[in-house]
mmCIF file of C-alpha atoms in Angstrom:
data_model
loop_
_atom_site.group_PDB
_atom_site.id
_atom_site.type_symbol
_atom_site.label_atom_id
_atom_site.label_comp_id
_atom_site.label_asym_id
_atom_site.label_seq_id
_atom_site.Cartn_x
_atom_site.Cartn_y
_atom_site.Cartn_z
ATOM 1 C CA UNK A 469 73.259 -29.786 10.061
ATOM 2 C CA UNK A 470 76.111 -32.470 10.226
ATOM 3 C CA UNK A 471 76.684 -31.655 13.868
ATOM 4 C CA UNK A 472 73.132 -32.334 14.696
ATOM 5 C CA UNK A 473 72.951 -35.514 12.732
ATOM 6 C CA UNK A 474 76.126 -36.679 14.507
ATOM 7 C CA UNK A 475 74.665 -36.044 18.096
ATOM 8 C CA UNK A 476 71.334 -37.723 16.964
ATOM 9 C CA UNK A 477 73.049 -40.815 15.501
ATOM 10 C CA UNK A 478 75.040 -41.094 18.765
ATOM 11 C CA UNK A 479 71.975 -40.887 20.905
ATOM 12 C CA UNK A 480 70.052 -43.546 18.810
ATOM 13 C CA UNK A 481 72.970 -46.042 18.622
ATOM 14 C CA UNK A 482 73.737 -45.660 22.532
ATOM 15 C CA UNK A 483 70.251 -45.771 23.309
ATOM 16 C CA UNK A 484 69.594 -49.060 21.468
ATOM 17 C CA UNK A 485 72.106 -51.071 23.204
ATOM 18 C CA UNK A 486 70.219 -50.182 26.566
ATOM 19 C CA UNK A 487 67.179 -52.075 25.444
ATOM 20 C CA UNK A 488 69.024 -55.146 23.646
ATOM 21 C CA UNK A 489 71.721 -55.957 26.500
ATOM 22 C CA UNK A 490 68.995 -56.935 29.064
ATOM 23 C CA UNK A 491 67.369 -59.513 26.521
ATOM 24 C CA UNK A 492 70.505 -61.514 26.647
ATOM 25 C CA UNK A 493 72.375 -60.691 29.921
ATOM 26 C CA UNK A 494 71.273 -61.739 33.324
ATOM 27 C CA UNK A 495 73.001 -59.464 35.958
ATOM 28 C CA UNK A 496 75.055 -61.265 38.448
ATOM 29 C CA UNK A 497 74.455 -64.751 36.916
ATOM 30 C CA UNK A 498 76.914 -65.820 34.239
ATOM 31 C CA UNK A 499 75.435 -69.315 33.757
ATOM 32 C CA UNK A 500 71.966 -67.963 33.065
ATOM 33 C CA UNK A 501 73.573 -65.354 30.706
ATOM 34 C CA UNK A 502 75.313 -68.144 28.770
ATOM 35 C CA UNK A 503 72.221 -70.252 28.352
ATOM 36 C CA UNK A 504 70.327 -67.213 27.380
ATOM 37 C CA UNK A 505 72.913 -66.349 24.628
ATOM 38 C CA UNK A 506 72.786 -69.821 23.145
ATOM 39 C CA UNK A 507 68.874 -69.492 22.850
ATOM 40 C CA UNK A 508 68.971 -66.126 21.213
ATOM 41 C CA UNK A 509 72.451 -65.710 19.601
ATOM 42 C CA UNK A 510 71.017 -63.044 17.252
ATOM 43 C CA UNK A 511 70.479 -60.637 20.120
ATOM 44 C CA UNK A 512 74.127 -60.789 20.970
ATOM 45 C CA UNK A 513 75.193 -60.297 17.406
ATOM 46 C CA UNK A 514 72.743 -57.370 17.135
ATOM 47 C CA UNK A 515 74.323 -55.699 20.270
ATOM 48 C CA UNK A 516 77.944 -56.234 18.751
ATOM 49 C CA UNK A 517 76.699 -54.552 15.428
ATOM 50 C CA UNK A 518 75.112 -51.643 17.097
ATOM 51 C CA UNK A 519 78.133 -51.104 19.450
ATOM 52 C CA UNK A 520 80.316 -51.017 16.421
ATOM 53 C CA UNK A 521 78.137 -48.390 14.866
ATOM 54 C CA UNK A 522 78.262 -46.515 18.220
ATOM 55 C CA UNK A 523 82.002 -46.680 18.069
ATOM 56 C CA UNK A 524 82.041 -45.205 14.498
ATOM 57 C CA UNK A 525 79.564 -42.605 15.722
ATOM 58 C CA UNK A 526 81.567 -41.490 18.694
ATOM 59 C CA UNK A 527 84.714 -40.898 16.253
ATOM 60 C CA UNK A 528 82.340 -39.143 13.782
ATOM 61 C CA UNK A 529 80.852 -36.940 16.406
ATOM 62 C CA UNK A 530 84.191 -36.116 17.946
ATOM 63 C CA UNK A 531 85.602 -35.185 14.449
ATOM 64 C CA UNK A 532 82.645 -33.014 13.690
ATOM 65 C CA UNK A 533 82.909 -31.106 17.150
ATOM 66 C CA UNK A 534 86.552 -30.727 16.602
ATOM 67 C CA UNK A 535 86.076 -29.131 13.236
ATOM 68 C CA UNK A 536 83.289 -26.893 14.562
ATOM 69 C CA UNK A 537 85.117 -25.579 17.684
ATOM 70 C CA UNK A 538 88.845 -25.956 17.024
ATOM 71 C CA UNK A 539 88.873 -22.114 16.349
ATOM 72 C CA UNK A 540 87.973 -21.666 19.936
ATOM 73 C CA UNK A 541 90.853 -23.554 21.304
ATOM 74 C CA UNK A 542 92.537 -25.938 18.957
ATOM 75 C CA UNK A 543 94.645 -27.684 21.708
ATOM 76 C CA UNK A 544 91.624 -28.427 23.809
ATOM 77 C CA UNK A 545 89.552 -29.304 20.914
ATOM 78 C CA UNK A 546 92.224 -31.761 19.746
ATOM 79 C CA UNK A 547 92.859 -33.235 23.193
ATOM 80 C CA UNK A 548 88.890 -33.862 23.312
ATOM 81 C CA UNK A 549 89.012 -35.506 19.994
ATOM 82 C CA UNK A 550 91.901 -37.652 21.102
ATOM 83 C CA UNK A 551 89.559 -38.949 24.038
ATOM 84 C CA UNK A 552 86.699 -39.315 21.787
ATOM 85 C CA UNK A 553 88.797 -41.598 19.616
ATOM 86 C CA UNK A 554 89.869 -43.498 22.589
ATOM 87 C CA UNK A 555 86.434 -44.214 23.647
ATOM 88 C CA UNK A 556 85.260 -45.392 20.284
ATOM 89 C CA UNK A 557 88.598 -47.767 20.136
ATOM 90 C CA UNK A 558 87.786 -49.070 23.751
ATOM 91 C CA UNK A 559 84.339 -50.032 22.585
ATOM 92 C CA UNK A 560 85.258 -51.632 19.436
ATOM 93 C CA UNK A 561 87.973 -53.864 20.956
ATOM 94 C CA UNK A 562 85.548 -54.923 23.961
ATOM 95 C CA UNK A 563 83.476 -56.499 21.405
ATOM 96 C CA UNK A 564 86.126 -59.150 20.974
ATOM 97 C CA UNK A 565 85.370 -60.401 24.503
ATOM 98 C CA UNK A 566 81.657 -60.030 23.571
ATOM 99 C CA UNK A 567 82.037 -62.422 20.427
ATOM 100 C CA UNK A 568 84.207 -64.737 22.409
ATOM 101 C CA UNK A 569 81.475 -65.251 25.026
ATOM 102 C CA UNK A 570 79.025 -66.131 22.255
ATOM 103 C CA UNK A 571 81.390 -68.870 21.015
ATOM 104 C CA UNK A 572 82.038 -70.002 24.550
ATOM 105 C CA UNK A 573 78.519 -70.262 25.449
ATOM 106 C CA UNK A 574 77.825 -72.568 22.490
ATOM 107 C CA UNK A 575 80.527 -74.784 23.747
ATOM 108 C CA UNK A 576 79.316 -74.513 27.397
ATOM 109 C CA UNK A 577 75.950 -75.754 26.462
ATOM 110 C CA UNK A 578 76.953 -78.354 23.959
ATOM 111 C CA UNK A 579 79.569 -79.984 26.295
ATOM 112 C CA UNK A 580 77.382 -80.330 29.342
ATOM 113 C CA UNK A 581 78.163 -77.069 31.168
ATOM 114 C CA UNK A 582 81.796 -77.802 32.520
ATOM 115 C CA UNK A 583 82.826 -75.530 35.320
ATOM 116 C CA UNK A 584 86.006 -74.174 33.741
ATOM 117 C CA UNK A 585 83.823 -72.786 30.769
ATOM 118 C CA UNK A 586 81.872 -70.959 33.324
ATOM 119 C CA UNK A 587 84.742 -69.331 34.763
ATOM 120 C CA UNK A 588 85.985 -68.298 31.294
ATOM 121 C CA UNK A 589 82.572 -66.896 30.767
ATOM 122 C CA UNK A 590 82.741 -64.849 33.882
ATOM 123 C CA UNK A 591 85.990 -63.532 32.619
ATOM 124 C CA UNK A 592 84.720 -62.535 29.366
ATOM 125 C CA UNK A 593 81.842 -60.788 30.973
ATOM 126 C CA UNK A 594 83.675 -59.001 33.623
ATOM 127 C CA UNK A 595 86.298 -57.653 30.897
ATOM 128 C CA UNK A 596 83.443 -56.515 28.697
ATOM 129 C CA UNK A 597 81.672 -54.702 31.608
ATOM 130 C CA UNK A 598 84.859 -53.096 32.785
ATOM 131 C CA UNK A 599 85.742 -51.600 29.507
ATOM 132 C CA UNK A 600 82.207 -50.615 28.618
ATOM 133 C CA UNK A 601 81.077 -49.294 31.907
ATOM 134 C CA UNK A 602 84.296 -47.663 33.399
ATOM 135 C CA UNK A 603 87.242 -47.270 30.906
ATOM 136 C CA UNK A 604 85.370 -45.944 27.843
ATOM 137 C CA UNK A 605 82.780 -43.891 29.999
ATOM 138 C CA UNK A 606 85.848 -42.247 31.616
ATOM 139 C CA UNK A 607 87.334 -41.329 28.274
ATOM 140 C CA UNK A 608 83.926 -40.147 27.275
ATOM 141 C CA UNK A 609 83.495 -37.818 30.304
ATOM 142 C CA UNK A 610 86.760 -36.144 29.901
ATOM 143 C CA UNK A 611 86.375 -35.648 26.154
ATOM 144 C CA UNK A 612 82.843 -34.447 26.490
ATOM 145 C CA UNK A 613 83.824 -32.002 29.246
ATOM 146 C CA UNK A 614 86.409 -30.274 27.013
ATOM 147 C CA UNK A 615 83.891 -30.142 24.067
ATOM 148 C CA UNK A 616 81.001 -28.886 25.865
ATOM 149 C CA UNK A 617 83.230 -26.210 27.462
ATOM 150 C CA UNK A 618 84.024 -25.028 23.855
ATOM 151 C CA UNK A 619 80.417 -25.421 23.214
ATOM 152 C CA UNK A 620 79.554 -23.113 26.023
ATOM 153 C CA UNK A 621 82.217 -20.682 24.971
ATOM 154 C CA UNK A 622 81.116 -20.292 21.468
ATOM 155 C CA UNK A 623 77.708 -19.570 22.440
ATOM 156 C CA UNK A 624 76.451 -21.404 19.288
ATOM 157 C CA UNK A 625 73.423 -22.834 21.374
ATOM 158 C CA UNK A 626 71.585 -21.160 24.364
ATOM 159 C CA UNK A 627 73.844 -21.038 27.652
ATOM 160 C CA UNK A 628 71.223 -23.324 29.378
ATOM 161 C CA UNK A 629 71.667 -26.301 26.703
ATOM 162 C CA UNK A 630 75.563 -25.992 26.814
ATOM 163 C CA UNK A 631 75.389 -25.776 30.520
ATOM 164 C CA UNK A 632 73.129 -28.713 30.728
ATOM 165 C CA UNK A 633 75.646 -30.812 28.767
ATOM 166 C CA UNK A 634 78.552 -29.487 30.797
ATOM 167 C CA UNK A 635 77.076 -29.746 34.299
ATOM 168 C CA UNK A 636 75.296 -33.105 33.662
ATOM 169 C CA UNK A 637 78.641 -34.668 33.076
ATOM 170 C CA UNK A 638 79.800 -34.146 36.815
ATOM 171 C CA UNK A 639 77.420 -36.685 38.282
ATOM 172 C CA UNK A 640 78.323 -39.202 35.484
ATOM 173 C CA UNK A 641 82.023 -38.760 36.124
ATOM 174 C CA UNK A 642 81.394 -39.222 39.995
ATOM 175 C CA UNK A 643 79.448 -42.550 39.290
ATOM 176 C CA UNK A 644 82.207 -43.836 36.795
ATOM 177 C CA UNK A 645 85.097 -42.774 39.278
ATOM 178 C CA UNK A 646 83.173 -44.572 42.213
ATOM 179 C CA UNK A 647 82.680 -47.775 40.098
ATOM 180 C CA UNK A 648 86.591 -47.600 39.280
ATOM 181 C CA UNK A 649 87.093 -48.205 42.918
ATOM 182 C CA UNK A 650 84.251 -50.746 43.480
ATOM 183 C CA UNK A 651 81.780 -48.498 44.900
ATOM 184 C CA UNK A 652 78.297 -48.737 43.599
ATOM 185 C CA UNK A 653 76.241 -45.536 43.348
ATOM 186 C CA UNK A 654 72.682 -45.297 42.182
ATOM 187 C CA UNK A 655 72.017 -45.257 38.572
ATOM 188 C CA UNK A 656 70.138 -41.850 39.020
ATOM 189 C CA UNK A 657 73.474 -40.098 38.614
ATOM 190 C CA UNK A 658 73.449 -41.026 34.940
ATOM 191 C CA UNK A 659 69.807 -39.718 34.261
ATOM 192 C CA UNK A 660 70.490 -35.925 33.995
ATOM 193 C CA UNK A 661 72.621 -36.534 30.822
ATOM 194 C CA UNK A 662 70.534 -39.477 29.108
ATOM 195 C CA UNK A 663 68.343 -36.946 27.035
ATOM 196 C CA UNK A 664 70.856 -34.376 26.348
ATOM 197 C CA UNK A 665 72.169 -35.678 23.035
ATOM 198 C CA UNK A 666 68.870 -36.083 21.689
ATOM 199 C CA UNK A 667 67.728 -32.566 22.629
ATOM 200 C CA UNK A 668 70.758 -30.821 21.363
ATOM 201 C CA UNK A 669 70.538 -32.864 18.057
ATOM 202 C CA UNK A 670 66.957 -31.730 17.590
ATOM 203 C CA UNK A 671 67.879 -28.102 18.671
ATOM 204 C CA UNK A 672 70.649 -27.832 16.011
ATOM 205 C CA UNK A 673 68.661 -29.872 13.069
ATOM 206 C CA UNK A 674 66.092 -27.302 13.655
ATOM 207 C CA UNK A 675 67.600 -24.135 14.388
ATOM 208 C CA UNK A 676 71.135 -24.519 13.019
ATOM 209 C CA UNK A 677 74.058 -22.739 13.988
ATOM 210 C CA UNK A 678 74.138 -18.788 14.343
ATOM 211 C CA UNK A 679 74.763 -17.367 10.694
ATOM 212 C CA UNK A 680 77.438 -15.224 12.051
ATOM 213 C CA UNK A 681 79.444 -18.256 13.321
ATOM 214 C CA UNK A 682 78.743 -20.232 10.189
ATOM 215 C CA UNK A 683 80.105 -17.319 8.212
ATOM 216 C CA UNK A 684 83.124 -17.066 10.477
ATOM 217 C CA UNK A 685 83.878 -20.708 9.974
ATOM 218 C CA UNK A 686 83.560 -20.521 6.233
ATOM 219 C CA UNK A 687 86.030 -17.517 6.068
ATOM 220 C CA UNK A 688 88.420 -19.470 8.114
#
């Protein structure tokens, strides 16, 4: 059941940030964002904490997936694990810019909102968003594609479930690559994947892996 728990943990922590970030971040308005952060610093700190848990969850999930599917193809599984570790590391390091934004916002308000503080705030926000929305998502798409290929090959879950995870990463990857080249695509591209981690977590927690597969792994 550890694999199911790892998927569930990843879904909960990732989804939590979707609700917290809009509470302190005003899209396209750095000044309003900085004032909002000063009024509610706890929201930004909670965002940092949840993102750190998400980073740990990503690496934990990658490690469990590697142990589960390394006998399918160890090179592919190890490569996928490397991308998951990269994703977790990028998410963790991006929080330095987020924490710097908190301190900068406090100075920005207390010193009368000087223009150069606003420029720095915009730089921190752009850095954080670039890492969170593009770089780590690119690492996830590559690692996820490799792991979900092994998931489909192993037949430990129904084919429709493994294909859902594999195919739903295609529009996600297209959206990330488009963002990399400053092309904005609708967020509807991300919707097919959103519930996948929750669904597969519940499936594995309730149904478990096939006994034949578990016995094979135990003998190995």
